[in-house]
Tab-separated table of N, CA, C and O in Angstrom:
chain	number	residue	atom	x	y	z
A	18	GLN	N	144.206	79.764	97.722
A	18	GLN	CA	143.692	80.834	98.580
A	18	GLN	C	142.470	81.473	97.916
A	18	GLN	O	142.504	81.861	96.760
A	19	VAL	N	141.401	81.554	98.687
A	19	VAL	CA	140.170	82.123	98.168
A	19	VAL	C	140.237	83.651	98.227
A	19	VAL	O	140.600	84.233	99.253
A	20	GLN	N	139.887	84.263	97.123
A	20	GLN	CA	139.826	85.727	97.087
A	20	GLN	C	138.580	86.176	96.343
A	20	GLN	O	138.271	85.659	95.271
A	21	LEU	N	137.890	87.123	96.937
A	21	LEU	CA	136.790	87.811	96.283
A	21	LEU	C	137.152	89.288	96.322
A	21	LEU	O	137.283	89.866	97.414
A	22	VAL	N	137.337	89.877	95.164
A	22	VAL	CA	137.815	91.249	95.103
A	22	VAL	C	136.783	92.124	94.401
A	22	VAL	O	136.557	91.984	93.199
A	23	GLU	N	136.193	93.013	95.188
A	23	GLU	CA	135.192	93.934	94.634
A	23	GLU	C	135.867	95.191	94.097
A	23	GLU	O	136.924	95.607	94.595
A	24	SER	N	135.221	95.806	93.134
A	24	SER	CA	135.696	97.087	92.624
A	24	SER	C	134.520	97.823	91.992
A	24	SER	O	133.459	97.242	91.764
A	25	GLY	N	134.743	99.101	91.727
A	25	GLY	CA	133.728	99.893	91.043
A	25	GLY	C	132.997	100.892	91.915
A	25	GLY	O	132.278	101.747	91.399
A	26	GLY	N	133.162	100.792	93.224
A	26	GLY	CA	132.483	101.736	94.093
A	26	GLY	C	133.117	103.121	94.010
A	26	GLY	O	134.326	103.252	93.864
A	27	ARG	N	132.270	104.136	94.099
A	27	ARG	CA	132.755	105.515	94.079
A	27	ARG	C	131.636	106.448	94.511
A	27	ARG	O	130.526	106.002	94.800
A	28	SER	N	131.911	107.722	94.526
A	28	SER	CA	130.904	108.733	94.857
A	28	SER	C	130.181	109.149	93.587
A	28	SER	O	130.823	109.459	92.574
A	29	VAL	N	128.853	109.158	93.653
A	29	VAL	CA	128.024	109.523	92.505
A	29	VAL	C	126.893	110.431	92.980
A	29	VAL	O	126.683	110.611	94.188
A	30	GLN	N	126.157	110.970	92.027
A	30	GLN	CA	124.991	111.792	92.315
A	30	GLN	C	123.721	110.954	92.252
A	30	GLN	O	123.669	109.935	91.543
A	31	ALA	N	122.713	111.386	92.978
A	31	ALA	CA	121.415	110.705	92.921
A	31	ALA	C	120.935	110.646	91.477
A	31	ALA	O	121.058	111.628	90.733
A	32	GLY	N	120.404	109.493	91.091
A	32	GLY	CA	119.948	109.288	89.726
A	32	GLY	C	120.970	108.642	88.810
A	32	GLY	O	120.617	108.162	87.730
A	33	ASP	N	122.219	108.617	89.233
A	33	ASP	CA	123.274	108.012	88.425
A	33	ASP	C	123.178	106.494	88.444
A	33	ASP	O	122.470	105.900	89.271
A	34	SER	N	123.929	105.882	87.545
A	34	SER	CA	124.064	104.425	87.496
A	34	SER	C	125.507	104.047	87.810
A	34	SER	O	126.429	104.850	87.598
A	35	LEU	N	125.677	102.834	88.274
A	35	LEU	CA	127.004	102.355	88.647
A	35	LEU	C	127.019	100.837	88.523
A	35	LEU	O	126.003	100.185	88.802
A	36	THR	N	128.145	100.294	88.081
A	36	THR	CA	128.288	98.836	88.007
A	36	THR	C	129.443	98.401	88.897
A	36	THR	O	130.562	98.904	88.755
A	37	LEU	N	129.161	97.498	89.806
A	37	LEU	CA	130.177	96.917	90.667
A	37	LEU	C	130.625	95.578	90.101
A	37	LEU	O	129.831	94.856	89.497
A	38	SER	N	131.892	95.249	90.335
A	38	SER	CA	132.457	93.985	89.880
A	38	SER	C	133.023	93.219	91.059
A	38	SER	O	133.471	93.816	92.039
A	39	CYS	N	133.013	91.902	90.926
A	39	CYS	CA	133.648	91.029	91.919
A	39	CYS	C	134.341	89.911	91.161
A	39	CYS	O	133.679	89.130	90.476
A	40	VAL	N	135.646	89.853	91.289
A	40	VAL	CA	136.420	88.799	90.646
A	40	VAL	C	136.778	87.756	91.703
A	40	VAL	O	137.255	88.096	92.782
A	41	VAL	N	136.545	86.499	91.353
A	41	VAL	CA	136.682	85.394	92.299
A	41	VAL	C	137.843	84.495	91.895
A	41	VAL	O	138.007	84.180	90.709
A	42	SER	N	138.618	84.073	92.862
A	42	SER	CA	139.674	83.093	92.606
A	42	SER	C	139.749	82.134	93.778
A	42	SER	O	139.336	82.456	94.898
A	43	GLY	N	140.278	80.943	93.507
A	43	GLY	CA	140.465	79.957	94.562
A	43	GLY	C	139.255	79.115	94.882
A	43	GLY	O	139.284	78.332	95.833
A	44	LEU	N	138.191	79.246	94.102
A	44	LEU	CA	136.976	78.454	94.317
A	44	LEU	C	136.664	77.632	93.079
A	44	LEU	O	136.953	78.056	91.961
A	45	THR	N	136.024	76.477	93.299
A	45	THR	CA	135.457	75.729	92.185
A	45	THR	C	134.094	76.358	91.919
A	45	THR	O	133.103	76.045	92.579
A	46	LEU	N	134.053	77.231	90.943
A	46	LEU	CA	132.906	78.126	90.798
A	46	LEU	C	131.546	77.450	90.721
A	46	LEU	O	130.602	77.924	91.366
A	47	PRO	N	131.375	76.376	89.953
A	47	PRO	CA	130.023	75.805	89.848
A	47	PRO	C	129.448	75.343	91.188
A	47	PRO	O	128.237	75.130	91.288
A	48	ASP	N	130.289	75.172	92.198
A	48	ASP	CA	129.815	74.699	93.494
A	48	ASP	C	129.231	75.809	94.354
A	48	ASP	O	128.733	75.540	95.452
A	49	TYR	N	129.319	77.049	93.882
A	49	TYR	CA	128.976	78.181	94.741
A	49	TYR	C	127.856	79.043	94.186
A	49	TYR	O	127.719	79.230	92.982
A	50	ILE	N	127.090	79.566	95.101
A	50	ILE	CA	126.166	80.655	94.845
A	50	ILE	C	126.890	81.951	95.194
A	50	ILE	O	127.546	82.030	96.239
A	51	MET	N	126.770	82.946	94.346
A	51	MET	CA	127.396	84.242	94.591
A	51	MET	C	126.319	85.282	94.884
A	51	MET	O	125.202	85.202	94.342
A	52	ALA	N	126.666	86.245	95.700
A	52	ALA	CA	125.678	87.254	96.069
A	52	ALA	C	126.325	88.590	96.347
A	52	ALA	O	127.527	88.674	96.619
A	53	TRP	N	125.501	89.615	96.283
A	53	TRP	CA	125.878	90.953	96.712
A	53	TRP	C	125.067	91.302	97.957
A	53	TRP	O	123.853	91.096	97.995
A	54	PHE	N	125.774	91.845	98.928
A	54	PHE	CA	125.177	92.405	100.130
A	54	PHE	C	125.663	93.850	100.254
A	54	PHE	O	126.617	94.241	99.612
A	55	ARG	N	125.012	94.589	101.122
A	55	ARG	CA	125.505	95.918	101.446
A	55	ARG	C	125.281	96.192	102.929
A	55	ARG	O	124.421	95.582	103.570
A	56	GLN	N	126.090	97.116	103.434
A	56	GLN	CA	125.960	97.487	104.839
A	56	GLN	C	126.205	98.978	104.999
A	56	GLN	O	127.285	99.470	104.655
A	57	ALA	N	125.207	99.659	105.495
A	57	ALA	CA	125.316	101.083	105.786
A	57	ALA	C	125.749	101.249	107.244
A	57	ALA	O	125.545	100.344	108.062
A	58	PRO	N	126.330	102.383	107.590
A	58	PRO	CA	126.775	102.607	108.969
A	58	PRO	C	125.626	102.404	109.957
A	58	PRO	O	124.534	102.944	109.783
A	59	GLY	N	125.891	101.595	110.986
A	59	GLY	CA	124.890	101.363	112.017
A	59	GLY	C	123.788	100.409	111.633
A	59	GLY	O	122.865	100.188	112.422
A	60	GLU	N	123.877	99.833	110.433
A	60	GLU	CA	122.838	98.926	109.960
A	60	GLU	C	123.374	97.511	109.838
A	60	GLU	O	124.586	97.287	109.787
A	61	GLU	N	122.444	96.549	109.760
A	61	GLU	CA	122.844	95.165	109.512
A	61	GLU	C	123.178	94.978	108.033
A	61	GLU	O	122.743	95.750	107.179
A	62	ARG	N	123.932	93.915	107.776
A	62	ARG	CA	124.255	93.603	106.398
A	62	ARG	C	122.976	93.149	105.687
A	62	ARG	O	122.243	92.301	106.180
A	63	GLU	N	122.754	93.715	104.504
A	63	GLU	CA	121.501	93.525	103.778
A	63	GLU	C	121.743	92.806	102.455
A	63	GLU	O	122.607	93.203	101.670
A	64	PHE	N	120.971	91.764	102.212
A	64	PHE	CA	121.063	91.021	100.954
A	64	PHE	C	120.481	91.854	99.820
A	64	PHE	O	119.419	92.475	99.968
A	65	ILE	N	121.171	91.827	98.670
A	65	ILE	CA	120.679	92.529	97.489
A	65	ILE	C	120.234	91.529	96.423
A	65	ILE	O	119.097	91.578	95.946
A	66	ALA	N	121.133	90.639	96.023
A	66	ALA	CA	120.823	89.694	94.962
A	66	ALA	C	121.835	88.566	94.971
A	66	ALA	O	122.967	88.736	95.426
A	67	GLY	N	121.416	87.412	94.437
A	67	GLY	CA	122.300	86.271	94.349
A	67	GLY	C	122.103	85.538	93.038
A	67	GLY	O	121.044	85.634	92.404
A	68	ILE	N	123.137	84.782	92.644
A	68	ILE	CA	123.091	84.088	91.366
A	68	ILE	C	124.000	82.878	91.425
A	68	ILE	O	125.000	82.867	92.142
A	69	SER	N	123.638	81.831	90.678
A	69	SER	CA	124.525	80.678	90.552
A	69	SER	C	125.375	80.838	89.300
A	69	SER	O	124.979	81.504	88.342
A	70	TRP	N	126.547	80.209	89.310
A	70	TRP	CA	127.410	80.287	88.131
A	70	TRP	C	126.783	79.571	86.940
A	70	TRP	O	127.045	79.910	85.802
A	71	THR	N	125.954	78.590	87.221
A	71	THR	CA	125.317	77.862	86.132
A	71	THR	C	124.136	78.623	85.548
A	71	THR	O	123.635	78.277	84.490
A	72	GLY	N	123.663	79.628	86.257
A	72	GLY	CA	122.504	80.380	85.803
A	72	GLY	C	121.181	79.772	86.209
A	72	GLY	O	120.119	80.319	85.893
A	73	ASN	N	121.216	78.658	86.922
A	73	ASN	CA	119.970	78.011	87.333
A	73	ASN	C	119.204	78.811	88.380
A	73	ASN	O	117.980	78.707	88.485
A	74	TYR	N	119.944	79.552	89.172
A	74	TYR	CA	119.307	80.311	90.251
A	74	TYR	C	119.683	81.780	90.139
A	74	TYR	O	120.834	82.116	89.912
A	75	LYS	N	118.695	82.617	90.308
A	75	LYS	CA	118.911	84.056	90.387
A	75	LYS	C	117.778	84.620	91.224
A	75	LYS	O	116.612	84.290	90.999
A	76	TYR	N	118.137	85.467	92.184
A	76	TYR	CA	117.112	86.040	93.049
A	76	TYR	C	117.533	87.431	93.467
A	76	TYR	O	118.670	87.647	93.889
A	77	HIS	N	116.594	88.374	93.331
A	77	HIS	CA	116.820	89.738	93.802
A	77	HIS	C	115.895	90.009	94.979
A	77	HIS	O	114.714	89.632	94.937
A	78	ALA	N	116.411	90.673	95.983
A	78	ALA	CA	115.559	91.093	97.080
A	78	ALA	C	114.467	92.017	96.537
A	78	ALA	O	114.715	92.768	95.577
A	79	PRO	N	113.280	91.968	97.100
A	79	PRO	CA	112.202	92.850	96.600
A	79	PRO	C	112.608	94.316	96.551
A	79	PRO	O	112.200	95.040	95.635
A	80	SER	N	113.433	94.742	97.489
A	80	SER	CA	113.861	96.139	97.518
A	80	SER	C	114.799	96.476	96.366
A	80	SER	O	115.002	97.644	96.038
A	81	ALA	N	115.386	95.436	95.764
A	81	ALA	CA	116.340	95.655	94.674
A	81	ALA	C	115.706	95.495	93.298
A	81	ALA	O	116.266	95.965	92.300
A	82	GLU	N	114.579	94.826	93.239
A	82	GLU	CA	113.926	94.582	91.958
A	82	GLU	C	113.630	95.895	91.244
A	82	GLU	O	113.125	96.838	91.834
A	83	GLY	N	113.970	95.915	89.959
A	83	GLY	CA	113.670	97.089	89.161
A	83	GLY	C	114.791	98.098	89.055
A	83	GLY	O	114.871	98.838	88.072
A	84	ARG	N	115.676	98.149	90.056
A	84	ARG	CA	116.792	99.100	89.992
A	84	ARG	C	118.151	98.416	89.939
A	84	ARG	O	119.094	98.941	89.348
A	85	PHE	N	118.262	97.257	90.580
A	85	PHE	CA	119.539	96.551	90.642
A	85	PHE	C	119.431	95.237	89.851
A	85	PHE	O	118.372	94.601	89.855
A	86	ALA	N	120.536	94.830	89.246
A	86	ALA	CA	120.548	93.567	88.506
A	86	ALA	C	121.891	92.881	88.676
A	86	ALA	O	122.939	93.493	88.431
A	87	ILE	N	121.840	91.611	89.062
A	87	ILE	CA	123.056	90.825	89.221
A	87	ILE	C	123.277	90.006	87.953
A	87	ILE	O	122.323	89.564	87.300
A	88	SER	N	124.545	89.826	87.610
A	88	SER	CA	124.880	88.989	86.462
A	88	SER	C	126.223	88.334	86.736
A	88	SER	O	126.936	88.708	87.666
A	89	ARG	N	126.538	87.330	85.902
A	89	ARG	CA	127.828	86.668	86.067
A	89	ARG	C	128.408	86.355	84.703
A	89	ARG	O	127.690	86.129	83.736
A	90	VAL	N	129.735	86.357	84.643
A	90	VAL	CA	130.459	85.970	83.433
A	90	VAL	C	131.448	84.896	83.868
A	90	VAL	O	132.565	85.210	84.325
A	91	PRO	N	131.046	83.636	83.741
A	91	PRO	CA	131.925	82.560	84.219
A	91	PRO	C	133.327	82.598	83.614
A	91	PRO	O	134.303	82.318	84.302
A	92	ALA	N	133.418	82.968	82.354
A	92	ALA	CA	134.724	82.985	81.699
A	92	ALA	C	135.676	83.996	82.343
A	92	ALA	O	136.896	83.869	82.226
A	93	GLU	N	135.106	85.002	83.013
A	93	GLU	CA	135.905	86.018	83.691
A	93	GLU	C	135.991	85.752	85.194
A	93	GLU	O	136.635	86.527	85.912
A	94	SER	N	135.331	84.707	85.657
A	94	SER	CA	135.221	84.436	87.104
A	94	SER	C	134.733	85.678	87.834
A	94	SER	O	135.235	86.042	88.912
A	95	ALA	N	133.780	86.345	87.249
A	95	ALA	CA	133.331	87.631	87.778
A	95	ALA	C	131.814	87.702	87.870
A	95	ALA	O	131.101	87.132	87.037
A	96	ILE	N	131.350	88.387	88.889
A	96	ILE	CA	129.942	88.749	88.967
A	96	ILE	C	129.843	90.265	89.010
A	96	ILE	O	130.817	90.954	89.370
A	97	TYR	N	128.691	90.749	88.626
A	97	TYR	CA	128.492	92.181	88.510
A	97	TYR	C	127.180	92.578	89.173
A	97	TYR	O	126.259	91.770	89.295
A	98	LEU	N	127.122	93.822	89.593
A	98	LEU	CA	125.885	94.379	90.106
A	98	LEU	C	125.657	95.712	89.395
A	98	LEU	O	126.390	96.683	89.638
A	99	GLN	N	124.668	95.726	88.518
A	99	GLN	CA	124.291	96.957	87.833
A	99	GLN	C	123.290	97.681	88.712
A	99	GLN	O	122.261	97.101	89.092
A	100	MET	N	123.568	98.940	89.026
A	100	MET	CA	122.698	99.725	89.898
A	100	MET	C	122.262	100.977	89.156
A	100	MET	O	123.106	101.740	88.682
A	101	ASN	N	120.970	101.163	89.063
A	101	ASN	CA	120.408	102.312	88.349
A	101	ASN	C	119.606	103.190	89.293
A	101	ASN	O	119.169	102.758	90.354
A	102	SER	N	119.406	104.430	88.867
A	102	SER	CA	118.598	105.388	89.629
A	102	SER	C	119.001	105.404	91.098
A	102	SER	O	118.161	105.262	91.995
A	103	LEU	N	120.273	105.565	91.337
A	103	LEU	CA	120.787	105.492	92.702
A	103	LEU	C	120.218	106.607	93.575
A	103	LEU	O	119.968	107.729	93.110
A	104	LYS	N	120.014	106.267	94.844
A	104	LYS	CA	119.459	107.191	95.823
A	104	LYS	C	120.439	107.351	96.977
A	104	LYS	O	121.259	106.450	97.209
A	105	PRO	N	120.362	108.442	97.714
A	105	PRO	CA	121.267	108.607	98.866
A	105	PRO	C	121.196	107.438	99.844
A	105	PRO	O	122.212	107.072	100.450
A	106	GLU	N	120.037	106.818	99.978
A	106	GLU	CA	119.914	105.694	100.905
A	106	GLU	C	120.604	104.432	100.399
A	106	GLU	O	120.655	103.425	101.115
A	107	ASP	N	121.106	104.456	99.174
A	107	ASP	CA	121.911	103.346	98.669
A	107	ASP	C	123.366	103.446	99.132
A	107	ASP	O	124.167	102.539	98.857
A	108	THR	N	123.713	104.517	99.803
A	108	THR	CA	125.073	104.680	100.315
A	108	THR	C	125.400	103.582	101.309
A	108	THR	O	124.675	103.375	102.290
A	109	ALA	N	126.476	102.844	101.039
A	109	ALA	CA	126.855	101.710	101.869
A	109	ALA	C	128.159	101.128	101.351
A	109	ALA	O	128.653	101.522	100.290
A	110	ILE	N	128.689	100.193	102.106
A	110	ILE	CA	129.768	99.341	101.598
A	110	ILE	C	129.095	98.122	100.966
A	110	ILE	O	128.237	97.494	101.609
A	111	TYR	N	129.481	97.820	99.766
A	111	TYR	CA	128.898	96.695	99.032
A	111	TYR	C	129.879	95.534	99.035
A	111	TYR	O	131.058	95.707	98.690
A	112	TYR	N	129.368	94.364	99.408
A	112	TYR	CA	130.186	93.178	99.554
A	112	TYR	C	129.744	92.077	98.589
A	112	TYR	O	128.550	91.865	98.365
A	113	CYS	N	130.732	91.347	98.114
A	113	CYS	CA	130.526	90.147	97.325
A	113	CYS	C	130.714	88.954	98.269
A	113	CYS	O	131.603	88.991	99.138
A	114	ALA	N	129.911	87.912	98.100
A	114	ALA	CA	130.001	86.762	98.981
A	114	ALA	C	129.753	85.474	98.214
A	114	ALA	O	129.064	85.477	97.182
A	115	ALA	N	130.303	84.369	98.740
A	115	ALA	CA	130.158	83.053	98.107
A	115	ALA	C	129.623	82.045	99.116
A	115	ALA	O	130.111	81.973	100.250
A	116	ASP	N	128.651	81.279	98.683
A	116	ASP	CA	127.989	80.281	99.519
A	116	ASP	C	128.072	78.929	98.835
A	116	ASP	O	127.561	78.772	97.716
A	117	ARG	N	128.696	77.962	99.503
A	117	ARG	CA	128.740	76.621	98.941
A	117	ARG	C	127.397	75.973	99.232
A	117	ARG	O	127.166	75.430	100.307
A	118	ALA	N	126.501	76.058	98.299
A	118	ALA	CA	125.114	75.667	98.546
A	118	ALA	C	124.584	74.794	97.424
A	118	ALA	O	125.038	74.892	96.284
A	119	THR	N	123.623	73.957	97.756
A	119	THR	CA	122.927	73.197	96.734
A	119	THR	C	121.441	73.505	96.727
A	119	THR	O	120.688	72.900	95.988
A	120	ARG	N	121.033	74.443	97.568
A	120	ARG	CA	119.610	74.702	97.753
A	120	ARG	C	119.111	75.946	97.043
A	120	ARG	O	117.944	76.277	97.158
A	121	GLY	N	119.961	76.674	96.347
A	121	GLY	CA	119.542	77.915	95.739
A	121	GLY	C	120.094	79.108	96.482
A	121	GLY	O	120.962	78.976	97.333
A	122	VAL	N	119.571	80.272	96.184
A	122	VAL	CA	120.107	81.517	96.732
A	122	VAL	C	119.542	81.772	98.126
A	122	VAL	O	118.324	81.781	98.319
A	123	SER	N	120.435	81.970	99.065
A	123	SER	CA	120.022	82.359	100.417
A	123	SER	C	120.167	83.868	100.573
A	123	SER	O	121.106	84.462	100.038
A	124	ASP	N	119.265	84.472	101.324
A	124	ASP	CA	119.383	85.907	101.608
A	124	ASP	C	119.936	86.155	103.006
A	124	ASP	O	119.874	87.286	103.504
A	125	ARG	N	120.491	85.121	103.635
A	125	ARG	CA	121.035	85.260	104.979
A	125	ARG	C	122.545	85.329	104.942
A	125	ARG	O	123.197	84.413	104.435
A	126	ALA	N	123.096	86.378	105.484
A	126	ALA	CA	124.540	86.571	105.449
A	126	ALA	C	125.280	85.415	106.118
A	126	ALA	O	126.368	85.022	105.681
A	127	LYS	N	124.696	84.831	107.142
A	127	LYS	CA	125.388	83.768	107.879
A	127	LYS	C	125.558	82.507	107.048
A	127	LYS	O	126.349	81.632	107.408
A	128	ASP	N	124.834	82.372	105.946
A	128	ASP	CA	124.978	81.195	105.088
A	128	ASP	C	126.171	81.288	104.154
A	128	ASP	O	126.522	80.293	103.514
A	129	TYR	N	126.784	82.445	104.062
A	129	TYR	CA	127.859	82.646	103.104
A	129	TYR	C	129.209	82.364	103.731
A	129	TYR	O	129.489	82.791	104.853
A	130	ASP	N	130.049	81.633	102.973
A	130	ASP	CA	131.307	81.123	103.493
A	130	ASP	C	132.477	82.074	103.273
A	130	ASP	O	133.430	82.080	104.049
A	131	TYR	N	132.442	82.821	102.207
A	131	TYR	CA	133.559	83.699	101.864
A	131	TYR	C	133.027	85.087	101.511
A	131	TYR	O	131.974	85.225	100.896
A	132	TRP	N	133.824	86.081	101.883
A	132	TRP	CA	133.458	87.475	101.668
A	132	TRP	C	134.633	88.267	101.123
A	132	TRP	O	135.783	87.984	101.433
A	133	GLY	N	134.315	89.265	100.325
A	133	GLY	CA	135.318	90.226	99.928
A	133	GLY	C	135.440	91.325	100.973
A	133	GLY	O	134.711	91.329	101.976
A	134	TRP	N	136.362	92.271	100.719
A	134	TRP	CA	136.577	93.356	101.663
A	134	TRP	C	135.584	94.500	101.475
A	134	TRP	O	135.458	95.355	102.340
A	135	GLY	N	134.880	94.496	100.365
A	135	GLY	CA	133.874	95.512	100.145
A	135	GLY	C	134.368	96.684	99.316
A	135	GLY	O	135.569	96.941	99.214
A	136	THR	N	133.410	97.395	98.733
A	136	THR	CA	133.702	98.603	97.969
A	136	THR	C	132.656	99.655	98.344
A	136	THR	O	131.461	99.353	98.432
A	137	GLN	N	133.110	100.868	98.592
A	137	GLN	CA	132.244	101.923	99.099
A	137	GLN	C	131.496	102.610	97.959
A	137	GLN	O	132.113	103.050	96.981
A	138	VAL	N	130.192	102.724	98.138
A	138	VAL	CA	129.350	103.498	97.229
A	138	VAL	C	128.728	104.637	98.027
A	138	VAL	O	128.106	104.399	99.065
A	139	THR	N	128.923	105.854	97.559
A	139	THR	CA	128.357	107.022	98.214
A	139	THR	C	127.507	107.772	97.199
A	139	THR	O	127.988	108.124	96.121
A	140	VAL	N	126.244	108.002	97.551
A	140	VAL	CA	125.318	108.685	96.660
A	140	VAL	C	124.910	110.017	97.300
A	140	VAL	O	124.348	110.029	98.396
A	141	SER	N	125.198	111.082	96.607
A	141	SER	CA	124.869	112.426	97.100
A	141	SER	C	123.586	112.935	96.455
A	141	SER	O	123.333	112.663	95.281
A	142	SER	N	122.834	113.696	97.229
A	142	SER	CA	121.578	114.247	96.695
A	142	SER	C	121.809	115.539	95.947
A	142	SER	O	122.890	116.119	96.005
């Protein structure tokens, strides 16, 4: 059974930092690209960053460059999203996703095969 379990979301103040985690089970990890997306109320799901377990591919959305960083620890079957200088507009549910891909990181939600339930991040001004 495939499971992607996110954690680490909470309420913070603007300017704070936060690290989200996603632990993966039930997948042959090297076959997948992992990514973080987020979705704010009334908005479409937005790609943040993606990474391969092998480290060959890593891509951050331009809007995430400089403040957000994705990483992976294969030995822990976990990926992380380090978020710095958080802003109220970063408030959203953050999702971990897995894409069985050979082409690199996709920024399209429809390309991803498995999703976690999400973790809520709320940033107050």
